[in-house]
Amino acid sequence: MGASSVAPDYGLGYQQAMTMTLSKNGSITATSATPPLNKRAECDACPYCRDACDNVESCMPCQKKVNSMHAHCRGPETSWFMDALSIILPPQDKERPNTYTMCQLRRHNHADSAWILCGDTIYDATSYIRRHPGGLNAILRKTGGAVDCTEDLRFHSKRAQKEWRKFKVGTLRHCKHVR
């Protein structure tokens, strides 16, 4: 048994023809007859890390990823004893909130979010970018992990290096997906 219909928009910016199939055991399967018409709706997030695309509001896989990260931080309901124990012995989590993959870092490559990489340390230069004596483009061309800025850090005075450290966002961690 099968019936074709057009799925509603749901804020995704496109409509898609769908085929709904009802099996003998009562389960319903939906299959897409046509790809999305709106190219902006395509997800370019890395499937192997916490990277989310720029359209999180309309991208279901990225919404699930973001929601699972929040649930992971919150954790399941626990007893008072487990809460107390977690204060004494914090969990050893490989995905700490202040670590980012290169997949995540590459999204911060514009004047509204300019992150730079020095070794394995990530700095957010967004608030300083427009005041930089070398100009906006001196920083922008190195944002998003495009270049390791370790030599640039060493070039600056001790005072400027101290200023850089105030903008530390976190550290770089490995992603299974090699780009």
Short mmCIF file of C-alpha atoms in Angstrom, two decimals:
data_model
loop_
_atom_site.label_atom_id
_atom_site.label_comp_id
_atom_site.label_asym_id
_atom_site.label_seq_id
_atom_site.Cartn_x
_atom_site.Cartn_y
_atom_site.Cartn_z
CA MET A 1 0.00 0.00 0.00
CA GLY A 2 1.38 3.43 -0.77
CA ALA A 3 0.23 6.98 -1.13
CA SER A 4 2.10 10.01 -2.48
CA SER A 5 1.82 13.46 -0.99
CA VAL A 6 3.73 16.71 -0.74
CA ALA A 7 5.23 17.36 2.67
CA PRO A 8 4.51 20.70 4.30
CA ASP A 9 7.26 23.32 4.46
CA TYR A 10 7.93 23.13 8.27
CA GLY A 11 10.16 26.20 7.99
CA LEU A 12 12.77 24.39 5.94
CA GLY A 13 12.39 26.71 2.97
CA TYR A 14 11.39 23.97 0.57
CA GLN A 15 8.70 21.41 -0.07
CA GLN A 16 9.52 17.88 -0.97
CA ALA A 17 7.46 15.14 -2.61
CA MET A 18 7.18 12.15 -0.27
CA THR A 19 5.97 8.59 -0.66
CA MET A 20 4.44 7.05 2.43
CA THR A 21 4.34 3.25 2.62
CA LEU A 22 2.33 1.26 5.17
CA SER A 23 3.72 -2.22 5.83
CA LYS A 24 1.71 -5.26 6.93
CA ASN A 25 2.96 -4.92 10.51
CA GLY A 26 1.59 -1.34 10.70
CA SER A 27 4.84 0.64 10.42
CA ILE A 28 4.97 3.64 8.10
CA THR A 29 8.00 4.42 5.96
CA ALA A 30 8.50 7.79 4.26
CA THR A 31 10.80 8.10 1.28
CA SER A 32 11.73 11.22 -0.63
CA ALA A 33 10.86 11.31 -4.30
CA THR A 34 12.90 14.43 -5.07
CA PRO A 35 15.92 16.14 -3.50
CA PRO A 36 15.49 19.49 -1.75
CA LEU A 37 15.08 22.42 -4.11
CA ASN A 38 16.88 24.85 -1.80
CA LYS A 39 20.66 24.34 -1.86
CA ARG A 40 21.08 26.38 1.34
CA ALA A 41 19.22 23.64 3.20
CA GLU A 42 22.02 21.12 2.52
CA CYS A 43 24.03 20.14 5.56
CA ASP A 44 27.82 20.44 5.37
CA ALA A 45 28.50 19.46 8.99
CA CYS A 46 31.05 16.79 9.78
CA PRO A 47 29.23 13.59 10.77
CA TYR A 48 32.11 12.46 13.00
CA CYS A 49 32.30 15.32 15.52
CA ARG A 50 30.24 18.03 17.25
CA ASP A 51 30.35 20.27 14.17
CA ALA A 52 26.93 21.69 13.19
CA CYS A 53 26.00 23.40 9.93
CA ASP A 54 25.03 27.06 9.64
CA ASN A 55 21.34 26.11 9.31
CA VAL A 56 20.87 24.38 12.67
CA GLU A 57 17.32 25.72 12.94
CA SER A 58 16.28 23.85 9.79
CA CYS A 59 18.71 20.91 9.76
CA MET A 60 17.36 17.90 11.63
CA PRO A 61 20.70 15.98 11.93
CA CYS A 62 22.40 19.07 13.40
CA GLN A 63 19.46 19.74 15.72
CA LYS A 64 19.74 16.18 17.03
CA LYS A 65 23.49 16.59 17.47
CA VAL A 66 23.11 19.88 19.38
CA ASN A 67 20.29 18.50 21.52
CA SER A 68 22.30 15.39 22.38
CA MET A 69 25.24 17.58 23.42
CA HIS A 70 22.97 19.55 25.75
CA ALA A 71 21.45 16.34 27.15
CA HIS A 72 24.96 14.95 27.64
CA CYS A 73 25.99 18.04 29.61
CA ARG A 74 22.80 17.88 31.66
CA GLY A 75 22.93 14.13 32.03
CA PRO A 76 20.14 11.81 33.08
CA GLU A 77 18.31 12.39 36.33
CA THR A 78 20.64 11.28 39.12
CA SER A 79 20.49 10.91 42.86
CA TRP A 80 21.94 13.44 45.29
CA PHE A 81 24.72 10.96 46.01
CA MET A 82 25.78 10.80 42.35
CA ASP A 83 25.66 14.61 42.11
CA ALA A 84 27.93 14.89 45.16
CA LEU A 85 30.26 12.24 43.80
CA SER A 86 30.51 14.04 40.46
CA ILE A 87 31.73 17.17 42.28
CA ILE A 88 34.49 15.21 43.99
CA LEU A 89 35.39 13.04 40.99
CA PRO A 90 34.47 14.86 37.75
CA PRO A 91 33.73 12.55 34.80
CA GLN A 92 36.59 11.91 32.40
CA ASP A 93 34.93 13.06 29.20
CA LYS A 94 36.89 13.14 25.94
CA GLU A 95 34.62 15.86 24.53
CA ARG A 96 35.07 18.71 26.98
CA PRO A 97 33.09 21.86 26.15
CA ASN A 98 36.24 23.97 25.60
CA THR A 99 37.66 21.67 22.93
CA TYR A 100 36.92 22.06 19.24
CA THR A 101 37.72 20.11 16.11
CA MET A 102 39.12 21.63 12.93
CA CYS A 103 35.65 21.08 11.45
CA GLN A 104 34.18 23.43 14.06
CA LEU A 105 37.05 25.91 13.87
CA ARG A 106 36.70 26.37 10.10
CA ARG A 107 33.25 27.97 10.59
CA HIS A 108 34.78 30.92 12.47
CA ASN A 109 36.46 32.58 9.49
CA HIS A 110 34.71 35.94 9.11
CA ALA A 111 34.60 39.35 10.82
CA ASP A 112 31.58 38.37 12.95
CA SER A 113 33.38 35.32 14.33
CA ALA A 114 37.14 35.27 13.83
CA TRP A 115 38.91 32.42 15.60
CA ILE A 116 42.63 31.82 15.11
CA LEU A 117 44.77 28.78 15.87
CA CYS A 118 48.18 28.84 17.57
CA GLY A 119 49.54 25.33 17.93
CA ASP A 120 46.59 23.58 19.56
CA THR A 121 45.20 26.70 21.28
CA ILE A 122 42.23 28.58 19.80
CA TYR A 123 41.72 32.33 20.30
CA ASP A 124 38.68 34.45 19.48
CA ALA A 125 39.92 37.65 17.80
CA THR A 126 36.42 38.90 16.92
CA SER A 127 36.27 41.72 19.46
CA TYR A 128 39.78 42.92 18.59
CA ILE A 129 39.78 42.46 14.83
CA ARG A 130 38.64 45.99 13.93
CA ARG A 131 41.20 47.61 16.27
CA HIS A 132 44.20 45.58 15.08
CA PRO A 133 47.05 47.91 13.98
CA GLY A 134 47.78 45.67 10.99
CA GLY A 135 44.20 45.98 9.79
CA LEU A 136 41.19 43.71 9.54
CA ASN A 137 42.59 41.55 6.74
CA ALA A 138 45.78 40.78 8.64
CA ILE A 139 43.71 38.64 10.98
CA LEU A 140 40.89 37.57 8.64
CA ARG A 141 43.15 35.76 6.20
CA LYS A 142 44.34 33.52 9.06
CA THR A 143 41.00 32.78 10.74
CA GLY A 144 39.14 29.50 10.83
CA GLY A 145 42.34 27.49 11.21
CA ALA A 146 43.54 28.43 7.72
CA VAL A 147 47.04 28.98 9.12
CA ASP A 148 48.81 28.13 12.36
CA CYS A 149 49.47 31.54 13.93
CA THR A 150 52.20 30.42 16.37
CA GLU A 151 54.82 32.52 14.56
CA ASP A 152 52.46 35.51 14.57
CA LEU A 153 52.07 35.17 18.35
CA ARG A 154 55.85 35.13 18.80
CA PHE A 155 56.18 38.19 16.55
CA HIS A 156 54.10 40.31 18.94
CA SER A 157 55.44 41.99 22.07
CA LYS A 158 55.13 40.34 25.50
CA ARG A 159 52.33 42.78 26.30
CA ALA A 160 50.43 41.82 23.12
CA GLN A 161 51.01 38.11 23.81
CA LYS A 162 49.50 38.59 27.26
CA GLU A 163 46.52 40.31 25.60
CA TRP A 164 46.08 37.34 23.23
CA ARG A 165 45.74 34.95 26.16
CA LYS A 166 42.66 36.83 27.37
CA PHE A 167 40.87 35.73 24.19
CA LYS A 168 41.52 31.99 24.57
CA VAL A 169 38.45 29.96 23.60
CA GLY A 170 39.79 26.45 24.04
CA THR A 171 42.01 23.82 22.50
CA LEU A 172 41.99 21.85 19.28
CA ARG A 173 41.12 18.17 19.43
CA HIS A 174 41.31 15.51 16.78
CA CYS A 175 38.38 14.58 14.54
CA LYS A 176 38.21 11.17 12.85
CA HIS A 177 37.17 12.87 9.63
CA VAL A 178 40.28 14.06 7.78
CA ARG A 179 39.58 16.89 5.37
#
